[in-house]
Short mmCIF file of C-alpha atoms and ligand atoms in Angstrom, two decimals:
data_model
loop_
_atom_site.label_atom_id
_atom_site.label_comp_id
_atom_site.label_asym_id
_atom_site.label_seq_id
_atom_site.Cartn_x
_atom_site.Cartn_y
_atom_site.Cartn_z
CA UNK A 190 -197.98 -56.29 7.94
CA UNK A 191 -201.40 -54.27 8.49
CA UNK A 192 -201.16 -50.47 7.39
CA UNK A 193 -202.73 -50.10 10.95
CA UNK A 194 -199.72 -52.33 12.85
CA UNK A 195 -197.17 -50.55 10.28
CA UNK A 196 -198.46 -47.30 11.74
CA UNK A 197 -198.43 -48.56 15.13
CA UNK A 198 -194.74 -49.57 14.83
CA UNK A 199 -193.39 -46.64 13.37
CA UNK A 200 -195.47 -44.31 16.39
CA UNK A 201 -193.90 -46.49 18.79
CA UNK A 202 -190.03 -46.72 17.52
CA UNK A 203 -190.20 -42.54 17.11
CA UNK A 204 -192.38 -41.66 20.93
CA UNK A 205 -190.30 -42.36 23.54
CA UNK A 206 -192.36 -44.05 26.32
CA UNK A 207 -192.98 -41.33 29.14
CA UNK A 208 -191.38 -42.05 32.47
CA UNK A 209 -193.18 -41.37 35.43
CA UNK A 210 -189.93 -42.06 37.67
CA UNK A 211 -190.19 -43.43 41.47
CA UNK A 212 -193.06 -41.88 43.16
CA UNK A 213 -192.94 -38.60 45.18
CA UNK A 214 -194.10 -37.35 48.28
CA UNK A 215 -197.60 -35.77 48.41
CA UNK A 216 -195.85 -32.63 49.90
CA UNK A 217 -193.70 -32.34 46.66
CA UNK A 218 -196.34 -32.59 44.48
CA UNK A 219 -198.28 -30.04 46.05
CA UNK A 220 -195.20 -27.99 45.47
CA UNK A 221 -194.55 -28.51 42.16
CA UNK A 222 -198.76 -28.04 41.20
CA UNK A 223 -198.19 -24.79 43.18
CA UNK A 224 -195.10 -23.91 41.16
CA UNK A 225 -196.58 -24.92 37.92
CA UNK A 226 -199.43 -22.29 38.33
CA UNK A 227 -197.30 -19.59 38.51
CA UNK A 228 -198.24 -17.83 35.10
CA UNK A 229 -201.62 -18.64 35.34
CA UNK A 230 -203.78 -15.65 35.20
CA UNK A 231 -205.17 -14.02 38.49
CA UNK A 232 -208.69 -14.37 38.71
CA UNK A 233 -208.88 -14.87 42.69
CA UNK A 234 -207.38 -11.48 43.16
CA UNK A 235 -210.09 -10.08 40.67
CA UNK A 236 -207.61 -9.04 37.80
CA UNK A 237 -209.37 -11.42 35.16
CA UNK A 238 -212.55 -10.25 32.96
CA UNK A 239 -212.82 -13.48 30.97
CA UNK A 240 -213.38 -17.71 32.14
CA UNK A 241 -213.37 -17.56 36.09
CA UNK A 242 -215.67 -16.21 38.50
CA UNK A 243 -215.43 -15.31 42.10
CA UNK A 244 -217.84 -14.16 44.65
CA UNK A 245 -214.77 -13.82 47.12
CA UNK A 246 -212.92 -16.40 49.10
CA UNK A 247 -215.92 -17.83 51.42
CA UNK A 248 -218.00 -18.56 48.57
CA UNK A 249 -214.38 -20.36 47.27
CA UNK A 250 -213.88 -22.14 50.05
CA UNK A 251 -217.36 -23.64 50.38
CA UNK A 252 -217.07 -23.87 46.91
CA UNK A 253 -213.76 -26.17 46.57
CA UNK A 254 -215.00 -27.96 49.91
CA UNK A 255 -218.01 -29.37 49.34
CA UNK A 256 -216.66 -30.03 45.79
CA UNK A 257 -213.43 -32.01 47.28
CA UNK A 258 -216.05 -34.18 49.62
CA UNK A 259 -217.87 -35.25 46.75
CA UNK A 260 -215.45 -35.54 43.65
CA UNK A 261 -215.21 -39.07 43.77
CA UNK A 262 -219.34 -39.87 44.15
CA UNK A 263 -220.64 -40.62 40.77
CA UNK A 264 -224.10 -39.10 39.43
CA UNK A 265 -224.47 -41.87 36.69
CA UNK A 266 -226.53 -43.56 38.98
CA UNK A 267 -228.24 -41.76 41.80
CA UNK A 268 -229.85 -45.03 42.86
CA UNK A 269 -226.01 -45.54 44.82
CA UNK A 270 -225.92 -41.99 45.87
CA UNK A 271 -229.18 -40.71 46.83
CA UNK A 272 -227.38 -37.56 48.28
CA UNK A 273 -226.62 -36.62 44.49
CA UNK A 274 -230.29 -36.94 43.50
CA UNK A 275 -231.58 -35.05 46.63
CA UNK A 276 -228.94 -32.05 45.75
CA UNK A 277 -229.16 -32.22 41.81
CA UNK A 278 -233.27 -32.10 42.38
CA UNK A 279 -232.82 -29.25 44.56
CA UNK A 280 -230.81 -27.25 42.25
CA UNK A 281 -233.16 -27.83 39.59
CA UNK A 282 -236.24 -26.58 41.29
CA UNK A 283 -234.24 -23.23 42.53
CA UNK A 284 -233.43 -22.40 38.36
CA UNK A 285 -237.13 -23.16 37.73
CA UNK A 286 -238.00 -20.72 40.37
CA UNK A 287 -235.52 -17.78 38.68
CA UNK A 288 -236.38 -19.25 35.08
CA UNK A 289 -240.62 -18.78 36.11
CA UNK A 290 -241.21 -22.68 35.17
CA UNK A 291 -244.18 -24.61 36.74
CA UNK A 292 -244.77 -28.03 37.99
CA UNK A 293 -244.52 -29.17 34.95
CA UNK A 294 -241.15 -28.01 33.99
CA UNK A 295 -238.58 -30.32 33.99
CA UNK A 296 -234.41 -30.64 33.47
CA UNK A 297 -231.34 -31.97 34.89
CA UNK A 298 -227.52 -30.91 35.57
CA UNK A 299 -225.19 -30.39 32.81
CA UNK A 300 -221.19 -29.88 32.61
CA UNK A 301 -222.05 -26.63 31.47
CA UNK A 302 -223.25 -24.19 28.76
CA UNK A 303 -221.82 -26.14 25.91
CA UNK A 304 -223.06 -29.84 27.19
CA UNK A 305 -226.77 -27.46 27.77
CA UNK A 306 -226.69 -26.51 23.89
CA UNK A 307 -225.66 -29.24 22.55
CA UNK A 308 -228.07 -31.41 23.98
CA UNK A 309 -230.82 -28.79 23.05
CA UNK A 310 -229.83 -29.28 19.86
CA UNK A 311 -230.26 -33.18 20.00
CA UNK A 312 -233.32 -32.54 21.49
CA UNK A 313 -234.85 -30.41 18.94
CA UNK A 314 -233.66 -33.68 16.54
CA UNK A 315 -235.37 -35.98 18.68
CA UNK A 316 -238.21 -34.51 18.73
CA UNK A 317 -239.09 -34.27 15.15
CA UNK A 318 -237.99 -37.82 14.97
CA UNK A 319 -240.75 -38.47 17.55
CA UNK A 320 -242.83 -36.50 16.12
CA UNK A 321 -242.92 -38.54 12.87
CA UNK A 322 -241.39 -35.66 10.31
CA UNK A 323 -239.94 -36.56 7.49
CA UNK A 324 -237.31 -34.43 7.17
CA UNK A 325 -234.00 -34.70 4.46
CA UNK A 326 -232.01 -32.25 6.43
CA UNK A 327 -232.91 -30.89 9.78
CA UNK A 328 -232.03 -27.06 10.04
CA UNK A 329 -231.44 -24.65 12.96
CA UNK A 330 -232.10 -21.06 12.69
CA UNK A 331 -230.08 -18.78 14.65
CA UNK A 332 -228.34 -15.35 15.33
CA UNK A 333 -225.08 -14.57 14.15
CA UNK A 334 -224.17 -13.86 18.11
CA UNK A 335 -225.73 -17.18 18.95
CA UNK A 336 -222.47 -19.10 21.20
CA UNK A 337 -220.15 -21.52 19.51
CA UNK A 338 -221.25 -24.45 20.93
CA UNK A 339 -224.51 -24.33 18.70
CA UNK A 340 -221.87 -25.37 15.95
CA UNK A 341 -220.98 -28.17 17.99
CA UNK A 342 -224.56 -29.44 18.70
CA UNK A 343 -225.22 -28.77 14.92
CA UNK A 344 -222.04 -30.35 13.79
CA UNK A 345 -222.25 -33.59 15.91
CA UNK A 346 -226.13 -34.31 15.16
CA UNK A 347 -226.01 -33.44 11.31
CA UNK A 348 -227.99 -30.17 11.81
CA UNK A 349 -227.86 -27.42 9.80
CA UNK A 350 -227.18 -23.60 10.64
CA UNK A 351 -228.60 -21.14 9.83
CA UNK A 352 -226.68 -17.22 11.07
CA UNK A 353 -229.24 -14.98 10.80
CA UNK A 354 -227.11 -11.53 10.97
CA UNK A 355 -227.89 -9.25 14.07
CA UNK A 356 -229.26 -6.31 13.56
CA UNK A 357 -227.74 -2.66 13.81
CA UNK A 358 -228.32 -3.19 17.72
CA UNK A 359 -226.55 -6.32 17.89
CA UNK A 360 -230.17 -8.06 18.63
CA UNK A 361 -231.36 -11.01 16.64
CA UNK A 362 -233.27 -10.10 13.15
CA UNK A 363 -236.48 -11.50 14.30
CA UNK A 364 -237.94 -10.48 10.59
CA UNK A 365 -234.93 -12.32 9.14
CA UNK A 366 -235.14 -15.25 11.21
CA UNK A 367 -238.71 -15.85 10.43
CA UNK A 368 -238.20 -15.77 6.94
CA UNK A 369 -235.20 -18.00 7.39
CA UNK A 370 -236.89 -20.95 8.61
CA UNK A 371 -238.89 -23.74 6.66
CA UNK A 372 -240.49 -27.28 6.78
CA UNK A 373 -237.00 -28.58 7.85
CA UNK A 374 -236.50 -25.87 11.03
CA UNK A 375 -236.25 -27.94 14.10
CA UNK A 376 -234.62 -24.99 16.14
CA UNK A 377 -234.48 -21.68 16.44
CA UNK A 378 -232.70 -19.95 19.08
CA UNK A 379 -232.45 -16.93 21.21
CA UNK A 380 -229.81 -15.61 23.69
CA UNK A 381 -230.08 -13.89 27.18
CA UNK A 382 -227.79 -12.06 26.55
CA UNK A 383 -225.68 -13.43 24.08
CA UNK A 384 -222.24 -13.36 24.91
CA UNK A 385 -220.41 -11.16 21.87
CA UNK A 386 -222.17 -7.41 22.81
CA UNK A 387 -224.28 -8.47 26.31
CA UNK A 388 -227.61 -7.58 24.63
CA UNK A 389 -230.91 -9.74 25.19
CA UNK A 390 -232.36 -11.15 21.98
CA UNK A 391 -236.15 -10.47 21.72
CA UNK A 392 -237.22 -13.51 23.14
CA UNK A 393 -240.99 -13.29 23.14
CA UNK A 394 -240.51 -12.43 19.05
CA UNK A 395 -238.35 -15.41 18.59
CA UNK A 396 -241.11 -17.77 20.35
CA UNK A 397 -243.60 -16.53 18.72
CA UNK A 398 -242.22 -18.07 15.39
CA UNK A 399 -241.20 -21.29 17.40
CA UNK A 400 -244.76 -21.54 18.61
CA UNK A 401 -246.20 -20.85 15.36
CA UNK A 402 -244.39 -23.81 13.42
CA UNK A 403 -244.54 -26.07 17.24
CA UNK A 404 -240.57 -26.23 17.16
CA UNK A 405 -238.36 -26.25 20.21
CA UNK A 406 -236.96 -22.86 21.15
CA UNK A 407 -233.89 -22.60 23.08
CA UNK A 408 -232.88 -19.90 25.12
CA UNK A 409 -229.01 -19.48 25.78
CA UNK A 410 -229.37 -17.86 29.25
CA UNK A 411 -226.15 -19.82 30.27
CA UNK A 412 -224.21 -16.31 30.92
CA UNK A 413 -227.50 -14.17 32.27
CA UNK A 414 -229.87 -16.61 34.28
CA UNK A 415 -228.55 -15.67 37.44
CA UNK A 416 -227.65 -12.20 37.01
CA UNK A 417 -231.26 -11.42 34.74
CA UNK A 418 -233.02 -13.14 37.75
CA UNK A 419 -231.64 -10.91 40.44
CA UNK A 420 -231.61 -8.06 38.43
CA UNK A 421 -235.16 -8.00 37.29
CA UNK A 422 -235.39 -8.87 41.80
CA UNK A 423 -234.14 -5.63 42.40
CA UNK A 424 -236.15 -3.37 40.33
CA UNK A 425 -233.96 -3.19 37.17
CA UNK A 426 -236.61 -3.29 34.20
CA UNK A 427 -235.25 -6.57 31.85
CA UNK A 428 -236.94 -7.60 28.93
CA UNK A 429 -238.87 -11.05 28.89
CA UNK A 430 -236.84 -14.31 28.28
CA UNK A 431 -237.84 -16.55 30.13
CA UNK A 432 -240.81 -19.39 30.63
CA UNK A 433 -243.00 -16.43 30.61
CA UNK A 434 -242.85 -16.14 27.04
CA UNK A 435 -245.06 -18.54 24.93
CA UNK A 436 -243.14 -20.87 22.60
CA UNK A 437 -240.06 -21.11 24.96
CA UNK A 438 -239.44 -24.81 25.32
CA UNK A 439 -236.05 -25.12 26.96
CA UNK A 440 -233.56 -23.02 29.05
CA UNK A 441 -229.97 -23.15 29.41
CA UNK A 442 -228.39 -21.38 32.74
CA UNK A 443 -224.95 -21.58 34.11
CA UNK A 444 -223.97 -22.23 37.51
CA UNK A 445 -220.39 -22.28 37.23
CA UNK A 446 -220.76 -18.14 36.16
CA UNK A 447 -222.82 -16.15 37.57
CA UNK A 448 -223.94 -18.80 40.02
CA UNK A 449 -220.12 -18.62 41.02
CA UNK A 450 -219.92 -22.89 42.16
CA UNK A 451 -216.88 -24.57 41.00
CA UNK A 452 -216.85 -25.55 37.31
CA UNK A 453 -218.70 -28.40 35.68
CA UNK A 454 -221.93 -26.89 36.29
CA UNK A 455 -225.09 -25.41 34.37
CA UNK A 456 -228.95 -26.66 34.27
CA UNK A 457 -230.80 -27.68 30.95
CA UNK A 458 -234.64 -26.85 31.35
CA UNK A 459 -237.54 -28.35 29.50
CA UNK A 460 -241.16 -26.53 29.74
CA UNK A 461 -242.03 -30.40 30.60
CA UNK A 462 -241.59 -34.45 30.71
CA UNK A 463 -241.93 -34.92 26.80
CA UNK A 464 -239.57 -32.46 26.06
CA UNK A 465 -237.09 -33.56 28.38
CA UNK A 466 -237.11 -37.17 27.23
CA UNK A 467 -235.77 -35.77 23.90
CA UNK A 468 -232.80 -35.32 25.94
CA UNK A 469 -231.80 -38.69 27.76
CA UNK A 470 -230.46 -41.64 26.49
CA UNK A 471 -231.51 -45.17 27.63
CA UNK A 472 -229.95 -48.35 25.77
CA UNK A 473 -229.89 -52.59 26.68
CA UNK A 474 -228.13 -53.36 23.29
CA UNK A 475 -224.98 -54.59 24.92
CA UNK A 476 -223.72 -56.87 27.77
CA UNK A 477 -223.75 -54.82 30.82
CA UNK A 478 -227.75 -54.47 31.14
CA UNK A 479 -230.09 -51.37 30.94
CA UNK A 480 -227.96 -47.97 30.56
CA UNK A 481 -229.40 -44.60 31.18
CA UNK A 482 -228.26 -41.26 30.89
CA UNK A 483 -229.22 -37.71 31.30
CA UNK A 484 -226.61 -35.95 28.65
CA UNK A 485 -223.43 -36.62 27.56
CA UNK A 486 -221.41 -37.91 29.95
CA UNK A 487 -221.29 -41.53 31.81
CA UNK A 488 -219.23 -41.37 34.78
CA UNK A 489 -220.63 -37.59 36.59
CA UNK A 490 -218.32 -36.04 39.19
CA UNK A 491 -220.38 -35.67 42.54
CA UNK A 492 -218.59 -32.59 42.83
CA UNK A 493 -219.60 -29.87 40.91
CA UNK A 494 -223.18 -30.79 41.93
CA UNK A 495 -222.54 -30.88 45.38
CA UNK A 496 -220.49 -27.53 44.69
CA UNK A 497 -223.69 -26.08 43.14
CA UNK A 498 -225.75 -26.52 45.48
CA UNK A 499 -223.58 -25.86 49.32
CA UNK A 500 -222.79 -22.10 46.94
CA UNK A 501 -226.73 -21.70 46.06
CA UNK A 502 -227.52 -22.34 49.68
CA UNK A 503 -225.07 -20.33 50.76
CA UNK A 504 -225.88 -16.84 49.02
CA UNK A 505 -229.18 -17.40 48.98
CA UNK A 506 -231.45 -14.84 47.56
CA UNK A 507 -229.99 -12.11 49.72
CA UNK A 508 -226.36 -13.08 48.39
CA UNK A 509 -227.67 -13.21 45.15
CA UNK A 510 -228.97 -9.89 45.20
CA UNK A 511 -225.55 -8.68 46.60
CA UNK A 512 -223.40 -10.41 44.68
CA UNK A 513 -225.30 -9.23 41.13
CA UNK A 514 -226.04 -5.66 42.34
CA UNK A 515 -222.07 -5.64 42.39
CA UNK A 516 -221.15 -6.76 39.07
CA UNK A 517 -223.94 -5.14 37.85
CA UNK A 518 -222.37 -1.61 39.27
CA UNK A 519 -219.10 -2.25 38.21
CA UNK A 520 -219.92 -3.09 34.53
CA UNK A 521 -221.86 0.60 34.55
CA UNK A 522 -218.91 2.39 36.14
CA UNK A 523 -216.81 0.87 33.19
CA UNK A 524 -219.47 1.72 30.20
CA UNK A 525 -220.04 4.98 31.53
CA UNK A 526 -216.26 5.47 31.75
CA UNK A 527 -215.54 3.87 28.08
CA UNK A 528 -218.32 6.50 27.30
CA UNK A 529 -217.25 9.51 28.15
CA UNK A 530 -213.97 8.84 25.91
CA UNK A 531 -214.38 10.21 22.36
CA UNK A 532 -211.84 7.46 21.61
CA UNK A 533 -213.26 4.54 22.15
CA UNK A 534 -216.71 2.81 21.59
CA UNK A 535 -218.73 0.90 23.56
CA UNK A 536 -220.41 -1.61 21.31
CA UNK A 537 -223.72 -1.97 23.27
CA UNK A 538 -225.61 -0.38 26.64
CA UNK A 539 -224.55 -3.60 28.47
CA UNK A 540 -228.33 -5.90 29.10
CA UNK A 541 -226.74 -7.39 32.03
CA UNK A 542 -222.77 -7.71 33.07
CA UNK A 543 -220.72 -8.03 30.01
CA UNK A 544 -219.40 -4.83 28.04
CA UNK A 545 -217.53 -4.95 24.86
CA UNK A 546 -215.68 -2.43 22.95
CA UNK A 547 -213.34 -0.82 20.12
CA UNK A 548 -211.97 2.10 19.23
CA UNK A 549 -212.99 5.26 17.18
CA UNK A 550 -209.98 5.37 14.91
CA UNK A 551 -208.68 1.83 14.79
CA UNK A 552 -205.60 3.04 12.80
CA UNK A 553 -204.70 5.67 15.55
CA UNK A 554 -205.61 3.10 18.64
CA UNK A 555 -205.57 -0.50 17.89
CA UNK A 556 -207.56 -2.20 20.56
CA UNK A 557 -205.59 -5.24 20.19
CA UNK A 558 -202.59 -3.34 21.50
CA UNK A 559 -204.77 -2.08 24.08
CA UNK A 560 -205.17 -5.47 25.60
CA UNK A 561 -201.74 -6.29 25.12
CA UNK A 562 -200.30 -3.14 26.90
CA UNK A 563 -203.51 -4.19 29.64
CA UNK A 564 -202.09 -7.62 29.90
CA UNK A 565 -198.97 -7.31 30.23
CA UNK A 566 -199.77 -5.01 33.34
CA UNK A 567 -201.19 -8.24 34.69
CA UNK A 568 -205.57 -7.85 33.86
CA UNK A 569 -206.78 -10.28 31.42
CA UNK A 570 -209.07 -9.93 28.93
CA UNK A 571 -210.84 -10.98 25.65
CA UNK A 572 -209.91 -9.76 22.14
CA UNK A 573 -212.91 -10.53 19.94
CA UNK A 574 -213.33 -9.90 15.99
CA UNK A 575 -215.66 -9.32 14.27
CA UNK A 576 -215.42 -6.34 14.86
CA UNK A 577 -211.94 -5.87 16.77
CA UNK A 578 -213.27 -5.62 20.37
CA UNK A 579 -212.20 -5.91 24.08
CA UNK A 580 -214.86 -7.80 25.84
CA UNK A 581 -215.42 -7.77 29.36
CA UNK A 582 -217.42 -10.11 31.86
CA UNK A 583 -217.57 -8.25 34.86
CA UNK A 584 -218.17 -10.01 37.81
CA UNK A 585 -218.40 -9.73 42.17
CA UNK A 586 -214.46 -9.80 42.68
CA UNK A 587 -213.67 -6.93 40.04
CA UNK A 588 -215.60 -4.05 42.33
CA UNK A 589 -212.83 -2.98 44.32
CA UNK A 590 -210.26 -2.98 41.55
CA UNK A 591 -212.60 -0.91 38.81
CA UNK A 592 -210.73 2.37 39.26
CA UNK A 593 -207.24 0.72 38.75
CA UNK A 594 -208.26 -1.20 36.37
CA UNK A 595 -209.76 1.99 34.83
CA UNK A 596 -206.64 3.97 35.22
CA UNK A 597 -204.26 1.37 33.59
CA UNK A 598 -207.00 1.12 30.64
CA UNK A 599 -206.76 4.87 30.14
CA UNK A 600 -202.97 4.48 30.38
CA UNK A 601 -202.86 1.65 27.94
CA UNK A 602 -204.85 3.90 25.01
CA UNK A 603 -202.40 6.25 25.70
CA UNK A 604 -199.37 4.49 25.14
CA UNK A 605 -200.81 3.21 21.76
CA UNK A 606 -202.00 6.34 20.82
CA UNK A 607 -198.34 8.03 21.12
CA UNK A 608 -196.71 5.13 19.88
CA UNK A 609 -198.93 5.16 16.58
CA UNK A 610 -198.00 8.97 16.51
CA UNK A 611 -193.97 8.31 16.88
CA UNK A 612 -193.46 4.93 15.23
CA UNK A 613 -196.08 4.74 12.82
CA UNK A 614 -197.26 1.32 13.60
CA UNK A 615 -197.96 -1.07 16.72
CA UNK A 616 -196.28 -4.08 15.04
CA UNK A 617 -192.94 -2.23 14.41
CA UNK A 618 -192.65 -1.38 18.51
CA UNK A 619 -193.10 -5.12 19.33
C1 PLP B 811 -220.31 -19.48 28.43
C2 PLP B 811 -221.40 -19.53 27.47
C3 PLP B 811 -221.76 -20.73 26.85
C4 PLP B 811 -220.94 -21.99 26.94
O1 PLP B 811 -220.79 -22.44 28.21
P1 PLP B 811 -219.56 -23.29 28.74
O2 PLP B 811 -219.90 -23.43 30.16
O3 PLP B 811 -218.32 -22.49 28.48
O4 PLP B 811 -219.51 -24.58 28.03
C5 PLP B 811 -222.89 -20.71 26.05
N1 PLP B 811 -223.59 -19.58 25.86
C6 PLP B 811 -223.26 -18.40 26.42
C7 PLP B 811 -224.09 -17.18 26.16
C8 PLP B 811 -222.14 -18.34 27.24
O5 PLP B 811 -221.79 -17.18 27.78
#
């Protein structure tokens, strides 16, 4: 016997075969879906600071409606479904409008943020493949507050990282990332903001270098191309990150954040063609005939794409402006709030809608309690390390619950502040 079928054989004697029973009604399902959601946090009613997003129910509904008319269409090919190509084109142009690109810029849909960076990675791969560079080991060089999913792209296309430590400010090291790259940099990367402390890198810096050595420079603006756009709109003074700064070669901006459409949804920008075809994938070696592919997946839900873009139409620039003018006020009211507090500390002056923070005297108030005391009175939240932090993405829905959510904060540092003084120790009260 194979090791393979012995393996087999044992799995199969020990997993009991699951048993889907005789079919239900419909109506029961819907039930028991309904049921099984019970625990799941609230982020319709706005109690949620972390994964969902909500511009209120009519952006929901327009949202989960135009996604449940085209969840089944399939954006592999958009030869079949023309309507996918008209809709995914039309989203494109509007985030290279807000990201300042020109004719010449070019990009397609993504899942997301992570599918975005990841295939910027790959790109930055391709292209000094293209490029003829013989390179042993290809190396990325990025801030330590660069997101995860830069590990991912680096880990699945043998690329090397490179942290770069932030500076005192939380900022990328521009000094220190200059000095980190070489003749095997393919990447270096920048984030607007990054998602740790909410600050903008110093993009324009970061290009610079990346336009010096004629590498690709990505900009993570998955969390802040919406908000930065509409922000900088209404007369808030943001710092440069976009197309308008020399050296940037691709753009990463969610839709399925601050774009509030149902998930599955972000944009990958290239300043043009060449660029972009470091992205796609196009293969005949196999039996079923020529195979292209813009990123990652085969098979593409219609959905979130036709999601995207019945939500974009639907704000509009006006909603837009609303809808980020919101969050925008919200996440001051908290900052200013944390501010005031000799207790606590904010880590950054929140760049666009995410605040994080700790506390003064971690062994009097332990911010992890904190978020356990503000969980457990139903708001959910991030704990981060390093350092111990709360972190916050503020968003349209949380406006009219701020000064609850405020009071129950300022109740939860209390509790763990007395507890610390009568017990000695979080832990022990658990
Ligand atoms: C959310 C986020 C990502 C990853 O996006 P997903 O949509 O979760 O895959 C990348 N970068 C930043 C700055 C983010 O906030």
């Amino acid at each position: 016997m194979s090791p393979l079928t012995k393996a087999y054989n044992a799995y199969s004697s020990v997993m009991p075969i699951a048993n889907l029973g005789p079919g239900q009604t419909a109506p029961n399902i819907l039930d028991h879906l309904e049921s099984l959601r019970t625990k799941d946090v609230r982020w319709r009613d706005g109690r949620c600071f972390t994964l969902a997003y909500s511009a209120g129910p009519d952006v929901l509904a327009l949202a989960e409606e135009s996604y449940r008319r085209f969840s089944g269409e399939n954006a592999l090919n958009t030869s079949a479904f023309p309507s996918l190509r008209v809709m995914q084109q039309d989203v494109v142009d509007v985030v290279t409008g807000w990201t300042h690109g020109d004719d010449a810029t070019a990009g397609f849909m993504t899942s997301g943020g992570t599918e975005s960076l990841v295939l910027a990675v790959r790109a930055a791969r391709k292209r000094a493949e293209r490029e003829g560079r013989n390179l042993t080991r290809m190396n990325m060089v990025l801030p330590s507050s660069a997101h995860a999913a830069f590990e991912k792209g680096a880990d699945y296309f043998d690329v090397e990282s490179r942290r770069v430590p932030v500076g005192a400010d939380w900022k990328a090291d521009v000094e220190a990332m200059r000095n980190a790259c070489d003749d095997e940099t393919v990447l270096i990367v920048g984030s607007a903001p990054q998602y740790p402390q909410g600050v903008i890198d110093p993009i324009a810096s970061i290009a610079k270098i990346a336009a010096d050595r004629n590498i690709n420079c990505h900009v993570d603006a998955c969390m802040g191309g919406v908000t930065l756009t509409y922000l900088e709109r209404l007369g808030e003074p943001i710092a440069p990150w976009d197309f308008r700064c020399d050296g940037v070669t691709s753009i990463s901006v969610d839709l399925h954040k601050y774009g509030y459409t149902s998930k599955g949804s972000g944009v990958l920008l290239h300043r043009n063609k060449t660029l972009r075809s470091d992205q796609t994938f196009i293969t005949d070696n196999w039996l079923g005939g020529m195979y292209g592919s813009s990123g990652i997946l085969g098979t593409k839900s219609g959905g979130p794409i036709a999601s995207s873009w019945a939500v974009m139409h639907y704000l509009g620039d006006n909603g837009y402006e609303r809808v980020t003018q919101s969050a925008r006020q919200s996440t001051m009211r908290i900052y200013e709030h944390l501010n005031v507090h000799p207790d606590r500390v904010v880590r950054a002056l929140p760049d666009s809608t995410l605040v994080s923070f700790g506390t003064q005297d971690p062994n009097r108030h332990d911010v992890f309690a904190i978020a356990d005391h503000l969980i457990s009175a139903g708001w959910y939240l991030d704990k981060q390390t390093p350092p111990a932090s709360i972190h916050l993405t503020v968003n349209a829905i949380h406006e009219p619950l701020i000064e609850e959510f405020l009071a129950d904060l300022d109740r939860a540092v209390q509790q763990v502040g007395s507890l610390k003084g009568s017990s000695g120790s979080y832990a022990t009260t658990e």
